[in-house]
Short mmCIF file of C-alpha atoms in Angstrom, two decimals:
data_model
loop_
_atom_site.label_atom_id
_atom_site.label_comp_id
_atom_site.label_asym_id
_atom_site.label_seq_id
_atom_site.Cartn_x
_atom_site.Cartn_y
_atom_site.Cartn_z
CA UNK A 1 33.89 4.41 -143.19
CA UNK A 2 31.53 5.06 -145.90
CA UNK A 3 27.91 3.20 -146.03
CA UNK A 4 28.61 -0.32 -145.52
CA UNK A 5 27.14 -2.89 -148.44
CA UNK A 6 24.07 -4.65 -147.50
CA UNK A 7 25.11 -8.02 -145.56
CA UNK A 8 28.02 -6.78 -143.79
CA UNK A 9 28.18 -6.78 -140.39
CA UNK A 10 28.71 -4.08 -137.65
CA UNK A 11 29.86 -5.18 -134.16
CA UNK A 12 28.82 -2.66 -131.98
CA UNK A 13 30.68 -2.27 -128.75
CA UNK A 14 29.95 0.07 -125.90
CA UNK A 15 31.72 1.17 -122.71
CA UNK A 16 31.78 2.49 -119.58
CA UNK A 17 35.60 3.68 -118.69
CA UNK A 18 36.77 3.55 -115.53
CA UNK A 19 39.24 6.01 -114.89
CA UNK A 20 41.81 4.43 -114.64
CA UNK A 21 45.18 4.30 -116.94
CA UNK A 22 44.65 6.21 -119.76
CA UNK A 23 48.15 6.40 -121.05
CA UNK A 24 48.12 2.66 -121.04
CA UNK A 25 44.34 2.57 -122.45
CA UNK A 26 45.01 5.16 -125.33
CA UNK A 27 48.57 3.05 -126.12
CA UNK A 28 45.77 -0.58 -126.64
CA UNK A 29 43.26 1.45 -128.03
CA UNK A 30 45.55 2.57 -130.62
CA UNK A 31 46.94 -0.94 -130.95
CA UNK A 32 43.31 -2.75 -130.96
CA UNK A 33 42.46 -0.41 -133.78
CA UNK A 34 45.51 -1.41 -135.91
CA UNK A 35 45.01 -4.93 -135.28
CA UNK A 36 41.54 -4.60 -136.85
CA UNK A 37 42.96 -3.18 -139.56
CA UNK A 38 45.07 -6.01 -140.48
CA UNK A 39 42.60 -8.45 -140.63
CA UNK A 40 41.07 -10.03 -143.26
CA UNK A 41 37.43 -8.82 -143.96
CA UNK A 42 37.91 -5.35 -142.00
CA UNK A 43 35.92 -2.88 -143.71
CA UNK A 44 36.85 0.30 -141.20
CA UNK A 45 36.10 1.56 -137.61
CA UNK A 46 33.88 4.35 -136.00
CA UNK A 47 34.25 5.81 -132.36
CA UNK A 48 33.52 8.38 -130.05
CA UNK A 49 33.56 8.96 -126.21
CA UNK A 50 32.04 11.47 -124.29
CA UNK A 51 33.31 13.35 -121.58
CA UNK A 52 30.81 10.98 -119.72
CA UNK A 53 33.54 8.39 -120.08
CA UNK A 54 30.68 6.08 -122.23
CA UNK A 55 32.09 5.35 -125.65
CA UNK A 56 30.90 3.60 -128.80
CA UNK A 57 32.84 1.99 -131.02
CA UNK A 58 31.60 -0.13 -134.26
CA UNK A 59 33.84 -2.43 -136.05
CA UNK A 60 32.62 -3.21 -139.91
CA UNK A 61 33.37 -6.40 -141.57
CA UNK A 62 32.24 -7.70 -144.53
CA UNK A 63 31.13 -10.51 -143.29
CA UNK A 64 30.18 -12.92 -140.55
CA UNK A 65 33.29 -14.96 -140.85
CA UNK A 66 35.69 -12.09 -140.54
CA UNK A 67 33.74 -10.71 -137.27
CA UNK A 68 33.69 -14.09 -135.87
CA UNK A 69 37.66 -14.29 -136.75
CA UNK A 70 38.13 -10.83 -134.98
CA UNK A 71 36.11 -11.89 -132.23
CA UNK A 72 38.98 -15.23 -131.85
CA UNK A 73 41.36 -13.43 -132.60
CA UNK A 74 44.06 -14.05 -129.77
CA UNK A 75 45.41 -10.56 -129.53
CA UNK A 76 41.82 -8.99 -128.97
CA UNK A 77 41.42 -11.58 -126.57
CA UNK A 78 44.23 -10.03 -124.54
CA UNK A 79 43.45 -6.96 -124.67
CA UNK A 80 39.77 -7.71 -124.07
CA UNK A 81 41.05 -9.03 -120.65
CA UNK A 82 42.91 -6.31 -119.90
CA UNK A 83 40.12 -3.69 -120.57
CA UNK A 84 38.15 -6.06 -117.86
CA UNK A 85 40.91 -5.80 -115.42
CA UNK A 86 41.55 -2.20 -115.55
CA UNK A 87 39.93 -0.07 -118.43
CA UNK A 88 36.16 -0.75 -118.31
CA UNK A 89 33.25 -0.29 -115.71
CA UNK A 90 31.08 -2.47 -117.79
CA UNK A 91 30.86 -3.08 -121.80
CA UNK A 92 28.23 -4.29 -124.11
CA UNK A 93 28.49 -6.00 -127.04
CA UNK A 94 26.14 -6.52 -130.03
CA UNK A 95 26.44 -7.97 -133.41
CA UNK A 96 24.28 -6.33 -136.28
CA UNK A 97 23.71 -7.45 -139.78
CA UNK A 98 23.51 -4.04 -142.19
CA UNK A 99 20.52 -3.53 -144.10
CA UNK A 100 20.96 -0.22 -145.45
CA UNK A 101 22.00 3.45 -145.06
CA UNK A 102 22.21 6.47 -146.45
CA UNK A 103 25.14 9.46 -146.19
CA UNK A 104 24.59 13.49 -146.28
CA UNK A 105 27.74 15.30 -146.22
CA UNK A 106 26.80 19.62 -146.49
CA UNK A 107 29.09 20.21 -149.19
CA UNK A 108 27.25 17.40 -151.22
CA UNK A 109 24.03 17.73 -153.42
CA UNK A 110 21.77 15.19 -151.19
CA UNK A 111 21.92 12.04 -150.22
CA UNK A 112 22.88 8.99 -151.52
CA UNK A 113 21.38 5.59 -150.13
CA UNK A 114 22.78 1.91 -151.05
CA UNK B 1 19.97 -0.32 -122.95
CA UNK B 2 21.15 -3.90 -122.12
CA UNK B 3 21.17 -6.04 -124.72
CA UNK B 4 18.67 -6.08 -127.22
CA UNK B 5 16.80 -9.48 -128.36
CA UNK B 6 18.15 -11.05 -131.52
CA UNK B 7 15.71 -9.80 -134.62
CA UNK B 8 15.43 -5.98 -133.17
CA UNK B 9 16.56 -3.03 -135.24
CA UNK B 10 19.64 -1.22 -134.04
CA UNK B 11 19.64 2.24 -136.26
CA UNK B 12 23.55 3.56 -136.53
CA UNK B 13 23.85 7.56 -136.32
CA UNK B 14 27.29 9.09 -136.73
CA UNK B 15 27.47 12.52 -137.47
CA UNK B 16 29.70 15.41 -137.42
CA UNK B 17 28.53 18.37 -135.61
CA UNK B 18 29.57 21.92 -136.85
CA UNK B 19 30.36 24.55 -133.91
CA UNK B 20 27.01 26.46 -134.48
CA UNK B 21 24.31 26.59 -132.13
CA UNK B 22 25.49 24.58 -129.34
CA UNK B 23 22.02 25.55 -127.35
CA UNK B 24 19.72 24.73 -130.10
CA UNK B 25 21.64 21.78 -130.69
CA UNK B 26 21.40 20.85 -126.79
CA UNK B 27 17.61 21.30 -126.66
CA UNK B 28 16.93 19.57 -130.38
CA UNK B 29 18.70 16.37 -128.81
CA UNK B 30 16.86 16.21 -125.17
CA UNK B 31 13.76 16.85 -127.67
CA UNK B 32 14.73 14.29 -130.58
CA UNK B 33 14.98 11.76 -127.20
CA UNK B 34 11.86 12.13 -125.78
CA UNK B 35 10.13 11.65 -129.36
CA UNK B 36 11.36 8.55 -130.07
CA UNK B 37 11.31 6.80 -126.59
CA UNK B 38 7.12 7.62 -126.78
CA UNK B 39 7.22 5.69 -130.00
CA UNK B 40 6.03 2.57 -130.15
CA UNK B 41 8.42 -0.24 -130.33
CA UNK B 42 11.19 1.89 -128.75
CA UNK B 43 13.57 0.10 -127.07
CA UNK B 44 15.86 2.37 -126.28
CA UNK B 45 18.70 5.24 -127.30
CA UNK B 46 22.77 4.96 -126.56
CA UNK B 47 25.03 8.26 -127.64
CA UNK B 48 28.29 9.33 -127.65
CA UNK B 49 30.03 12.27 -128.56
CA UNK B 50 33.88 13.11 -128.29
CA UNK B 51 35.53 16.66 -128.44
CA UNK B 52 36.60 16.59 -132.33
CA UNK B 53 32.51 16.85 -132.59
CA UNK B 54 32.19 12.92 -134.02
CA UNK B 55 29.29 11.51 -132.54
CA UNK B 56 27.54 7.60 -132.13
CA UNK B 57 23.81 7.46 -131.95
CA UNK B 58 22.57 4.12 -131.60
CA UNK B 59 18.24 3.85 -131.73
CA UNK B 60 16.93 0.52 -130.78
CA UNK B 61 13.76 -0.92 -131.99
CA UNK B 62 11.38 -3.93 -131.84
CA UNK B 63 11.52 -4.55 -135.54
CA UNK B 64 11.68 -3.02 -139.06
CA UNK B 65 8.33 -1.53 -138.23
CA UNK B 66 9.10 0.47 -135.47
CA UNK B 67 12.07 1.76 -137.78
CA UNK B 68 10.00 2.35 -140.32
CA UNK B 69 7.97 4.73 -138.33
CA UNK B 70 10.78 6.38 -136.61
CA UNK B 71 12.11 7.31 -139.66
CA UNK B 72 8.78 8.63 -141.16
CA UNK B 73 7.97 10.82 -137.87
CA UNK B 74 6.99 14.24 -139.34
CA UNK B 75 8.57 15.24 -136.30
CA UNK B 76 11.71 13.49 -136.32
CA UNK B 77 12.12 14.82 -139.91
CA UNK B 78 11.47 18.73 -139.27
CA UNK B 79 14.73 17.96 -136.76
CA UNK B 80 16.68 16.15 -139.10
CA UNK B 81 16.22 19.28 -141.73
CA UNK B 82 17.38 21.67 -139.03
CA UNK B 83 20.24 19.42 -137.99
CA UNK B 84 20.96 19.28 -142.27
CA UNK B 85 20.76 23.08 -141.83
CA UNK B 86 22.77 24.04 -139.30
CA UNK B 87 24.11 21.61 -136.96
CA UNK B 88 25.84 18.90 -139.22
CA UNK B 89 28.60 19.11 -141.40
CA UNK B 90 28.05 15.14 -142.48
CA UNK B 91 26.10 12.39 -141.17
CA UNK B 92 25.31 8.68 -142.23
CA UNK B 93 22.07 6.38 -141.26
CA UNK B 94 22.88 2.67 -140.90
CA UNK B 95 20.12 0.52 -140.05
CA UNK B 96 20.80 -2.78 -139.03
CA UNK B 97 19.40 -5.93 -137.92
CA UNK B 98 20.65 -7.26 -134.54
CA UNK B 99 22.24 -10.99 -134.07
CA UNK B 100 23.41 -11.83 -130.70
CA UNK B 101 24.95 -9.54 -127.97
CA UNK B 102 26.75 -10.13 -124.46
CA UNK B 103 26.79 -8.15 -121.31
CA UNK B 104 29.90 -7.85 -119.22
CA UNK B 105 29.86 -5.51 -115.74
CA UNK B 106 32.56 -5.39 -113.38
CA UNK B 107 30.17 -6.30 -110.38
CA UNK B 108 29.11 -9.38 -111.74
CA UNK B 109 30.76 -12.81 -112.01
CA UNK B 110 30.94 -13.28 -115.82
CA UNK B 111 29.44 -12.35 -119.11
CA UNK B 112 25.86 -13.00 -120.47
CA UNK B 113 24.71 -14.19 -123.72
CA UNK B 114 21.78 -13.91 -125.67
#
């Protein structure tokens, strides 16, 4: 997504994968990310995972009541566990509040900052 | 780094790398690294980057301070230009603020909180 507005929040979440799976990890990756989307307060997703098998993904909502909701929410839940049983190594999560940022895209003038 | 006291500054840089330089690129990182972990109030650094060239940075810091500085670094900034030069085709900054976190490793009994 584009920079988030002050005050929302970004729940960070990073990975180690285990190898095993990953026909049945892509199919609940693809899944968890959908789910996000459907929720109220989701503001949009980045990730990336190097050939190191550690990944990053942060979820944006636009507030602390919609991460808290995501975080509950009973089909994360299960797929949470499964990640535990078979997908993950270990996992870290953190919950940020955003203060500000700034975007530079090459084909752009300069940067813009909120 | 594990998981980072409540009140420390997580800084949030996702990028797009273009195909040039991959060398340059390689030894700018391992150098960009090294700077900011002898900063003071470095906590520490968490990347990720997959093979459509979308990459996670993650800087962790004390406090707004420590940001602050980071950001300033003469150094850091003379990279920054080069990356805006030739290794980036976009890239955003999001600093935020961190609020709780949890640890979960598959050779442990359970999660932590903080």
């Amino acid at each position: 997504m584009d920079t988030p507005p002050a005050g929302s929040i970004a729940v960070i979440f990073l990975s180690g994968r285990s190898d095993a799976d990953e026909t049945g990890y892509a199919t609940a990756a693809g899944a968890m990310e959908r789910r996000a989307a459907s929720m109220c307060g989701y503001l949009g997703l980045d990730s990336a995972r190097g050939t190191d098998g550690v990944g990053i993904t942060i979820s944006w909502w636009t507030d602390r009541t919609a991460a808290t909701a995501w975080r509950d929410d009973p089909e994360h839940e299960r797929i949470r566990a499964a990640g535990r049983a078979v997908w993950y190594d270990w996992y870290r999560v953190i919950v940020t509040e955003v203060e500000r940022g700034y975007a530079w895209r090459r084909d752009e003038a300069g940067p813009t900052s909120s």
